[in-house]
PDB file of C-alpha atoms in Angstrom:
ATOM      1  CA  MET C 158       1.681  28.588 -70.620  1.00 38.00           C
ATOM      2  CA  SER C 159      -0.488  26.870 -67.873  1.00 39.00           C
ATOM      3  CA  ALA C 160      -4.189  27.674 -67.872  1.00 40.00           C
ATOM      4  CA  THR C 161      -5.659  30.317 -65.612  1.00 41.00           C
ATOM      5  CA  PRO C 162      -5.735  28.865 -61.969  1.00 43.00           C
ATOM      6  CA  SER C 163      -9.275  28.127 -60.901  1.00 45.00           C
ATOM      7  CA  VAL C 164      -8.507  29.226 -57.329  1.00 50.00           C
ATOM      8  CA  SER C 165      -9.686  32.742 -56.212  1.00 63.00           C
ATOM      9  CA  SER C 166      -7.196  35.175 -55.083  1.00 73.00           C
ATOM     10  CA  ILE C 167      -9.526  36.913 -52.881  1.00 70.00           C
ATOM     11  CA  ASN C 168      -8.938  36.835 -49.167  1.00 73.00           C
ATOM     12  CA  GLU C 169     -12.130  37.819 -47.430  1.00 77.00           C
ATOM     13  CA  GLY C 170     -10.525  39.161 -44.265  1.00 72.00           C
ATOM     14  CA  GLU C 171      -8.386  41.410 -46.370  1.00 66.00           C
ATOM     15  CA  ILE C 172     -11.279  42.686 -48.460  1.00 62.00           C
ATOM     16  CA  ALA C 173     -13.228  43.549 -45.196  1.00 67.00           C
ATOM     17  CA  LYS C 174     -10.271  45.838 -44.001  1.00 58.00           C
ATOM     18  CA  PHE C 175     -10.360  48.121 -47.218  1.00 54.00           C
ATOM     19  CA  GLU C 176     -14.091  47.994 -47.332  1.00 61.00           C
ATOM     20  CA  ALA C 177     -14.190  49.623 -43.873  1.00 58.00           C
ATOM     21  CA  MET C 178     -12.055  52.428 -45.250  1.00 58.00           C
ATOM     22  CA  ALA C 179     -13.548  53.044 -48.700  1.00 57.00           C
ATOM     23  CA  ALA C 180     -15.018  56.476 -48.094  1.00 69.00           C
ATOM     24  CA  GLU C 181     -11.650  57.938 -47.173  1.00 84.00           C
ATOM     25  CA  TRP C 182      -9.742  57.131 -50.372  1.00 88.00           C
ATOM     26  CA  TRP C 183      -9.472  60.766 -51.665  1.00 89.00           C
ATOM     27  CA  ASP C 184      -8.859  62.288 -47.985  1.00 89.00           C
ATOM     28  CA  PRO C 185      -4.986  63.110 -48.082  1.00 89.00           C
ATOM     29  CA  GLN C 186      -5.057  63.305 -44.326  1.00 85.00           C
ATOM     30  CA  GLY C 187      -7.199  60.270 -43.902  1.00 80.00           C
ATOM     31  CA  LYS C 188      -6.426  56.459 -43.556  1.00 76.00           C
ATOM     32  CA  PHE C 189      -4.714  56.429 -46.923  1.00 80.00           C
ATOM     33  CA  LYS C 190      -2.412  59.375 -46.282  1.00 81.00           C
ATOM     34  CA  PRO C 191       0.738  57.047 -46.749  1.00 80.00           C
ATOM     35  CA  LEU C 192      -0.533  56.220 -50.401  1.00 83.00           C
ATOM     36  CA  HIS C 193      -1.214  59.829 -51.057  1.00 90.00           C
ATOM     37  CA  MET C 194       2.427  60.711 -49.933  1.00 91.00           C
ATOM     38  CA  LEU C 195       3.727  57.787 -51.967  1.00 93.00           C
ATOM     39  CA  ASN C 196       1.698  58.277 -55.080  1.00 96.00           C
ATOM     40  CA  PRO C 197       3.764  60.887 -56.900  1.00 96.00           C
ATOM     41  CA  THR C 198       6.856  58.508 -56.594  1.00 97.00           C
ATOM     42  CA  ARG C 199       4.708  55.378 -57.794  1.00 97.00           C
ATOM     43  CA  LEU C 200       3.495  57.606 -60.679  1.00 98.00           C
ATOM     44  CA  ASP C 201       7.061  58.593 -61.744  1.00 97.00           C
ATOM     45  CA  TYR C 202       8.210  54.819 -61.879  1.00 98.00           C
ATOM     46  CA  ILE C 203       5.019  53.773 -63.742  1.00 98.00           C
ATOM     47  CA  ILE C 204       5.243  56.456 -66.328  1.00 98.00           C
ATOM     48  CA  ASP C 205       9.078  55.918 -66.947  1.00 98.00           C
ATOM     49  CA  GLN C 206       8.458  52.100 -67.238  1.00 98.00           C
ATOM     50  CA  ILE C 207       5.415  52.411 -69.555  1.00 98.00           C
ATOM     51  CA  SER C 208       7.171  55.134 -71.827  1.00 98.00           C
ATOM     52  CA  ALA C 209      10.381  52.995 -72.245  1.00 98.00           C
ATOM     53  CA  GLU C 210       8.677  49.840 -72.966  1.00 98.00           C
ATOM     54  CA  PHE C 211       6.234  51.262 -75.524  1.00 98.00           C
ATOM     55  CA  GLY C 212       8.447  54.100 -77.032  1.00 98.00           C
ATOM     56  CA  ARG C 213       6.218  56.847 -75.765  1.00 98.00           C
ATOM     57  CA  ASP C 214       7.236  60.568 -74.989  1.00 97.00           C
ATOM     58  CA  PRO C 215       5.763  61.167 -71.510  1.00 96.00           C
ATOM     59  CA  LYS C 216       5.850  64.882 -72.142  1.00 95.00           C
ATOM     60  CA  GLY C 217       3.501  64.692 -75.266  1.00 94.00           C
ATOM     61  CA  PRO C 218      -0.188  64.967 -75.320  1.00 94.00           C
ATOM     62  CA  GLU C 219      -1.857  61.896 -74.101  1.00 97.00           C
ATOM     63  CA  PRO C 220       1.353  59.953 -74.436  1.00 98.00           C
ATOM     64  CA  PHE C 221      -0.458  56.581 -73.449  1.00 98.00           C
ATOM     65  CA  LYS C 222      -3.349  56.847 -76.045  1.00 98.00           C
ATOM     66  CA  GLY C 223      -4.002  53.566 -77.601  1.00 98.00           C
ATOM     67  CA  LEU C 224      -2.793  51.376 -74.604  1.00 98.00           C
ATOM     68  CA  ARG C 225      -5.300  49.444 -72.636  1.00 98.00           C
ATOM     69  CA  LEU C 226      -4.410  49.474 -68.944  1.00 98.00           C
ATOM     70  CA  LEU C 227      -5.615  47.541 -66.014  1.00 98.00           C
ATOM     71  CA  ASP C 228      -5.305  48.885 -62.393  1.00 98.00           C
ATOM     72  CA  ILE C 229      -6.000  45.721 -60.352  1.00 98.00           C
ATOM     73  CA  GLY C 230      -6.888  46.435 -56.709  1.00 96.00           C
ATOM     74  CA  CYS C 231      -7.552  50.017 -57.836  1.00 96.00           C
ATOM     75  CA  GLY C 232      -9.292  51.316 -54.571  1.00 92.00           C
ATOM     76  CA  GLY C 233     -10.636  54.684 -54.973  1.00 94.00           C
ATOM     77  CA  GLY C 234      -8.504  55.319 -58.262  1.00 96.00           C
ATOM     78  CA  LEU C 235      -5.437  56.995 -57.196  1.00 96.00           C
ATOM     79  CA  LEU C 236      -3.601  55.585 -60.193  1.00 98.00           C
ATOM     80  CA  SER C 237      -6.389  55.031 -62.521  1.00 98.00           C
ATOM     81  CA  GLU C 238      -7.208  58.683 -62.730  1.00 97.00           C
ATOM     82  CA  PRO C 239      -3.641  59.829 -63.797  1.00 98.00           C
ATOM     83  CA  MET C 240      -3.361  57.016 -66.252  1.00 98.00           C
ATOM     84  CA  ALA C 241      -6.613  58.072 -67.899  1.00 98.00           C
ATOM     85  CA  ARG C 242      -5.296  61.633 -67.968  1.00 98.00           C
ATOM     86  CA  LEU C 243      -2.280  60.381 -69.809  1.00 98.00           C
ATOM     87  CA  GLY C 244      -4.601  58.896 -72.404  1.00 98.00           C
ATOM     88  CA  ALA C 245      -4.823  55.270 -71.501  1.00 98.00           C
ATOM     89  CA  ASP C 246      -7.981  53.269 -71.933  1.00 98.00           C
ATOM     90  CA  VAL C 247      -8.326  52.342 -68.120  1.00 98.00           C
ATOM     91  CA  VAL C 248     -10.136  49.503 -66.534  1.00 98.00           C
ATOM     92  CA  GLY C 249     -10.069  49.677 -62.673  1.00 98.00           C
ATOM     93  CA  ALA C 250     -10.902  46.542 -60.864  1.00 98.00           C
ATOM     94  CA  ASP C 251     -11.252  45.940 -57.139  1.00 95.00           C
ATOM     95  CA  ALA C 252     -12.718  42.960 -55.174  1.00 93.00           C
ATOM     96  CA  ALA C 253     -14.057  45.288 -52.411  1.00 90.00           C
ATOM     97  CA  ALA C 254     -17.293  46.399 -53.515  1.00 91.00           C
ATOM     98  CA  ARG C 255     -17.498  49.721 -51.648  1.00 90.00           C
ATOM     99  CA  ASN C 256     -14.358  50.980 -53.343  1.00 91.00           C
ATOM    100  CA  ILE C 257     -16.063  51.049 -56.760  1.00 94.00           C
ATOM    101  CA  PRO C 258     -18.732  53.765 -56.278  1.00 91.00           C
ATOM    102  CA  VAL C 259     -16.206  56.007 -54.699  1.00 90.00           C
ATOM    103  CA  ALA C 260     -13.907  55.654 -57.597  1.00 93.00           C
ATOM    104  CA  GLU C 261     -16.708  56.245 -60.060  1.00 93.00           C
ATOM    105  CA  VAL C 262     -18.017  59.240 -58.297  1.00 91.00           C
ATOM    106  CA  HIS C 263     -14.532  60.939 -58.146  1.00 92.00           C
ATOM    107  CA  ALA C 264     -13.751  60.076 -61.797  1.00 93.00           C
ATOM    108  CA  ALA C 265     -17.054  61.765 -62.803  1.00 92.00           C
ATOM    109  CA  GLN C 266     -16.288  64.870 -60.762  1.00 90.00           C
ATOM    110  CA  SER C 267     -12.997  64.892 -62.432  1.00 93.00           C
ATOM    111  CA  GLY C 268     -14.412  64.545 -66.060  1.00 95.00           C
ATOM    112  CA  LEU C 269     -12.738  61.222 -66.514  1.00 97.00           C
ATOM    113  CA  LYS C 270     -14.052  58.134 -68.321  1.00 97.00           C
ATOM    114  CA  ILE C 271     -12.801  54.958 -66.511  1.00 98.00           C
ATOM    115  CA  ASP C 272     -14.338  51.610 -66.670  1.00 98.00           C
ATOM    116  CA  TYR C 273     -14.612  50.550 -62.840  1.00 98.00           C
ATOM    117  CA  ARG C 274     -15.553  47.082 -62.021  1.00 97.00           C
ATOM    118  CA  HIS C 275     -16.205  45.136 -58.954  1.00 96.00           C
ATOM    119  CA  CYS C 276     -14.351  41.873 -59.642  1.00 97.00           C
ATOM    120  CA  ALA C 277     -11.287  39.884 -59.215  1.00 95.00           C
ATOM    121  CA  ALA C 278      -8.510  39.388 -61.556  1.00 97.00           C
ATOM    122  CA  GLU C 279      -9.772  35.722 -62.097  1.00 97.00           C
ATOM    123  CA  ASP C 280     -13.076  37.230 -63.335  1.00 97.00           C
ATOM    124  CA  LEU C 281     -11.418  39.405 -66.015  1.00 98.00           C
ATOM    125  CA  ALA C 282      -9.324  36.352 -67.184  1.00 97.00           C
ATOM    126  CA  GLY C 283     -12.416  34.308 -67.384  1.00 97.00           C
ATOM    127  CA  GLU C 284     -14.065  36.847 -69.659  1.00 97.00           C
ATOM    128  CA  GLY C 285     -10.974  36.665 -71.911  1.00 97.00           C
ATOM    129  CA  GLU C 286      -9.787  40.297 -71.124  1.00 98.00           C
ATOM    130  CA  HIS C 287      -6.306  41.446 -72.228  1.00 98.00           C
ATOM    131  CA  PHE C 288      -4.066  44.433 -71.567  1.00 98.00           C
ATOM    132  CA  ASP C 289      -1.069  46.255 -72.735  1.00 98.00           C
ATOM    133  CA  VAL C 290      -0.294  47.145 -68.986  1.00 98.00           C
ATOM    134  CA  VAL C 291      -1.168  45.837 -65.619  1.00 98.00           C
ATOM    135  CA  LEU C 292      -0.658  47.768 -62.599  1.00 98.00           C
ATOM    136  CA  ASN C 293      -0.312  45.444 -59.701  1.00 98.00           C
ATOM    137  CA  MET C 294       0.447  47.938 -56.784  1.00 97.00           C
ATOM    138  CA  GLU C 295       0.297  46.970 -53.133  1.00 92.00           C
ATOM    139  CA  VAL C 296      -1.911  44.097 -53.830  1.00 95.00           C
ATOM    140  CA  VAL C 297      -0.044  40.883 -53.927  1.00 96.00           C
ATOM    141  CA  GLU C 298       0.704  40.848 -50.113  1.00 92.00           C
ATOM    142  CA  HIS C 299      -3.044  40.908 -49.516  1.00 89.00           C
ATOM    143  CA  VAL C 300      -4.197  38.068 -51.910  1.00 93.00           C
ATOM    144  CA  GLU C 301      -4.857  34.278 -50.829  1.00 91.00           C
ATOM    145  CA  ASP C 302      -2.241  32.726 -53.002  1.00 96.00           C
ATOM    146  CA  PRO C 303       0.339  35.168 -54.520  1.00 96.00           C
ATOM    147  CA  GLN C 304       1.809  32.641 -57.125  1.00 97.00           C
ATOM    148  CA  ALA C 305      -1.673  31.832 -58.746  1.00 97.00           C
ATOM    149  CA  PHE C 306      -2.560  35.622 -58.656  1.00 97.00           C
ATOM    150  CA  LEU C 307       0.620  36.413 -60.597  1.00 98.00           C
ATOM    151  CA  MET C 308      -0.216  33.697 -63.000  1.00 98.00           C
ATOM    152  CA  THR C 309      -3.677  35.119 -63.612  1.00 98.00           C
ATOM    153  CA  CYS C 310      -2.202  38.540 -64.050  1.00 98.00           C
ATOM    154  CA  GLN C 311       0.175  37.091 -66.757  1.00 98.00           C
ATOM    155  CA  THR C 312      -2.861  35.701 -68.687  1.00 98.00           C
ATOM    156  CA  LEU C 313      -4.297  39.122 -68.777  1.00 98.00           C
ATOM    157  CA  LEU C 314      -1.264  40.597 -70.416  1.00 98.00           C
ATOM    158  CA  LYS C 315      -1.002  40.874 -74.268  1.00 98.00           C
ATOM    159  CA  PRO C 316       2.264  39.322 -75.469  1.00 98.00           C
ATOM    160  CA  GLY C 317       4.805  42.048 -75.061  1.00 98.00           C
ATOM    161  CA  GLY C 318       2.883  43.581 -72.299  1.00 98.00           C
ATOM    162  CA  LEU C 319       4.167  45.245 -69.097  1.00 98.00           C
ATOM    163  CA  MET C 320       3.233  44.540 -65.450  1.00 98.00           C
ATOM    164  CA  VAL C 321       4.280  46.939 -62.698  1.00 98.00           C
ATOM    165  CA  CYS C 322       4.123  45.222 -59.283  1.00 98.00           C
ATOM    166  CA  SER C 323       4.954  46.780 -55.896  1.00 97.00           C
ATOM    167  CA  THR C 324       4.837  45.368 -52.516  1.00 95.00           C
ATOM    168  CA  LEU C 325       6.559  45.158 -49.152  1.00 92.00           C
ATOM    169  CA  ASN C 326       9.962  43.441 -48.292  1.00 95.00           C
ATOM    170  CA  ARG C 327       9.870  41.014 -45.441  1.00 92.00           C
ATOM    171  CA  ASN C 328      12.515  41.573 -42.826  1.00 89.00           C
ATOM    172  CA  PRO C 329      13.042  43.157 -39.383  1.00 85.00           C
ATOM    173  CA  LYS C 330      13.252  46.686 -40.902  1.00 83.00           C
ATOM    174  CA  SER C 331       9.956  46.310 -42.696  1.00 73.00           C
ATOM    175  CA  TYR C 332       8.275  45.153 -39.536  1.00 63.00           C
ATOM    176  CA  MET C 333       9.427  48.098 -37.583  1.00 76.00           C
ATOM    177  CA  MET C 334       8.589  50.579 -40.404  1.00 68.00           C
ATOM    178  CA  ALA C 335       5.369  49.269 -41.978  1.00 67.00           C
ATOM    179  CA  ILE C 336       3.812  47.583 -38.818  1.00 68.00           C
ATOM    180  CA  ILE C 337       5.123  49.403 -35.731  1.00 70.00           C
ATOM    181  CA  GLY C 338       5.884  52.599 -37.334  1.00 56.00           C
ATOM    182  CA  ALA C 339       2.834  53.176 -39.684  1.00 59.00           C
ATOM    183  CA  GLU C 340       0.124  51.356 -37.799  1.00 54.00           C
ATOM    184  CA  HIS C 341       1.001  51.739 -34.141  1.00 56.00           C
ATOM    185  CA  VAL C 342       3.312  54.842 -33.849  1.00 48.00           C
ATOM    186  CA  MET C 343       2.220  57.189 -36.770  1.00 54.00           C
ATOM    187  CA  ARG C 344      -1.337  55.650 -36.887  1.00 54.00           C
ATOM    188  CA  TRP C 345      -1.345  56.170 -40.599  1.00 57.00           C
ATOM    189  CA  LEU C 346      -3.228  52.926 -41.127  1.00 60.00           C
ATOM    190  CA  PRO C 347      -5.488  51.099 -38.910  1.00 61.00           C
ATOM    191  CA  LYS C 348      -3.846  48.305 -36.861  1.00 66.00           C
ATOM    192  CA  GLY C 349      -3.771  44.985 -38.730  1.00 60.00           C
ATOM    193  CA  THR C 350      -3.887  46.514 -42.087  1.00 67.00           C
ATOM    194  CA  HIS C 351      -0.878  44.449 -42.897  1.00 66.00           C
ATOM    195  CA  GLU C 352       0.419  41.089 -41.923  1.00 76.00           C
ATOM    196  CA  TRP C 353       4.164  40.993 -41.897  1.00 72.00           C
ATOM    197  CA  GLN C 354       4.440  37.193 -42.664  1.00 76.00           C
ATOM    198  CA  LYS C 355       2.584  37.875 -45.937  1.00 87.00           C
ATOM    199  CA  PHE C 356       5.370  40.392 -47.160  1.00 89.00           C
ATOM    200  CA  ILE C 357       7.469  39.117 -50.015  1.00 96.00           C
ATOM    201  CA  THR C 358      11.357  39.533 -50.568  1.00 97.00           C
ATOM    202  CA  PRO C 359      12.450  40.898 -54.016  1.00 96.00           C
ATOM    203  CA  ASP C 360      14.077  37.704 -54.640  1.00 97.00           C
ATOM    204  CA  GLU C 361      10.878  35.664 -53.867  1.00 97.00           C
ATOM    205  CA  LEU C 362       8.941  38.055 -56.130  1.00 98.00           C
ATOM    206  CA  PHE C 363      11.174  37.937 -59.071  1.00 98.00           C
ATOM    207  CA  ASP C 364      11.140  33.973 -58.646  1.00 98.00           C
ATOM    208  CA  MET C 365       7.330  34.029 -58.688  1.00 98.00           C
ATOM    209  CA  LEU C 366       7.141  36.452 -61.510  1.00 98.00           C
ATOM    210  CA  SER C 367       9.359  34.072 -63.635  1.00 98.00           C
ATOM    211  CA  LYS C 368       7.335  30.987 -62.579  1.00 98.00           C
ATOM    212  CA  ALA C 369       4.300  32.870 -63.919  1.00 98.00           C
ATOM    213  CA  GLY C 370       5.830  33.111 -67.350  1.00 98.00           C
ATOM    214  CA  LEU C 371       6.913  36.749 -66.997  1.00 98.00           C
ATOM    215  CA  GLU C 372      10.458  38.301 -67.586  1.00 98.00           C
ATOM    216  CA  PRO C 373      11.518  40.576 -64.691  1.00 98.00           C
ATOM    217  CA  VAL C 374      13.318  43.515 -65.993  1.00 97.00           C
ATOM    218  CA  ASP C 375      13.720  45.949 -63.248  1.00 98.00           C
ATOM    219  CA  ARG C 376      13.373  46.528 -59.550  1.00 98.00           C
ATOM    220  CA  LYS C 377      13.750  49.531 -57.280  1.00 98.00           C
ATOM    221  CA  GLY C 378      13.067  50.635 -53.998  1.00 97.00           C
ATOM    222  CA  PHE C 379      10.623  53.302 -52.680  1.00 96.00           C
ATOM    223  CA  GLN C 380      12.654  55.061 -49.815  1.00 93.00           C
ATOM    224  CA  PHE C 381      11.068  57.294 -47.207  1.00 87.00           C
ATOM    225  CA  ASN C 382      13.052  60.351 -45.739  1.00 88.00           C
ATOM    226  CA  PRO C 383      11.879  61.150 -42.352  1.00 82.00           C
ATOM    227  CA  ILE C 384      13.600  64.583 -42.580  1.00 88.00           C
ATOM    228  CA  THR C 385      12.128  65.997 -45.693  1.00 89.00           C
ATOM    229  CA  TRP C 386       8.868  63.841 -45.058  1.00 84.00           C
ATOM    230  CA  SER C 387       9.090  62.747 -48.770  1.00 90.00           C
ATOM    231  CA  TRP C 388       9.652  59.647 -50.894  1.00 92.00           C
ATOM    232  CA  ARG C 389      12.107  58.820 -53.632  1.00 96.00           C
ATOM    233  CA  ILE C 390      13.056  56.159 -55.927  1.00 97.00           C
ATOM    234  CA  SER C 391      16.210  54.255 -54.748  1.00 97.00           C
ATOM    235  CA  GLU C 392      18.410  52.164 -57.107  1.00 95.00           C
ATOM    236  CA  ARG C 393      19.794  50.193 -53.829  1.00 93.00           C
ATOM    237  CA  ASP C 394      17.390  50.428 -51.063  1.00 95.00           C
ATOM    238  CA  LEU C 395      14.623  47.908 -51.360  1.00 96.00           C
ATOM    239  CA  SER C 396      14.546  47.037 -47.664  1.00 93.00           C
ATOM    240  CA  VAL C 397      10.782  48.005 -46.940  1.00 92.00           C
ATOM    241  CA  ASN C 398       8.729  49.300 -50.077  1.00 92.00           C
ATOM    242  CA  TYR C 399       9.798  48.278 -53.489  1.00 97.00           C
ATOM    243  CA  VAL C 400       8.608  47.945 -57.146  1.00 98.00           C
ATOM    244  CA  THR C 401       9.172  45.655 -60.038  1.00 98.00           C
ATOM    245  CA  ALA C 402       8.714  45.669 -63.903  1.00 98.00           C
ATOM    246  CA  SER C 403       8.189  42.549 -65.945  1.00 98.00           C
ATOM    247  CA  VAL C 404       7.233  41.859 -69.503  1.00 98.00           C
ATOM    248  CA  LYS C 405       5.374  39.013 -71.143  1.00 98.00           C
ATOM    249  CA  PRO C 406       7.481  37.468 -73.862  1.00 97.00           C
ATOM    250  CA  LYS C 407       6.032  38.157 -77.455  1.00 93.00           C
ATOM    251  CA  ALA C 408       6.522  34.655 -78.506  1.00 74.00           C
TER     252      ALA C 408
END
């Protein structure tokens, strides 16, 4: 497989957006309200995929014990903390410096041991780090070069490792929902949080994953119901938010 790309995945403008919101990560009514609403559905998918890939019983005590997991773009730790509670050895990495102290303080308050680092994926690859699982959630649409970033994530996985990657589809519906609806009408997110032209279609993402040396094995949608005000996993509707699972071949 190709060597780790030397180009940085960091987009300084994107980092600045999230630095400005860092203090609000754990406020369920704050600027990250959409993620708090989506988080239980994200977790259900992640837990199911890890359990299936590594033969774990999610209902058992610390079912992910012995698995080393990277939460890249960890933010305030909304996914890192439940993974740690499930027994995984968690590294949470984020290129936005202000996110890390927020995540560290909250983990300490929660009695959790999580290795939080202010760094990019390329830094971890350069240090020779390897993981059983990489969570790459709502990150790829914010990086400078998505293909190079996914190649770096592939180098971070152990053979047989699993990556769960979610992002936003690019079509008129996603523009109306994620840009007009979430940022302008509902004001769930500051205007400019997302750039529609950076959204990635499911077919494009599967192609990028394959080119990065990974084997895509699953994709599903995260569907929002405005009547029940809740999210669910959808087998067919990948029109706005969606998630994929891919594995690194063992040989």
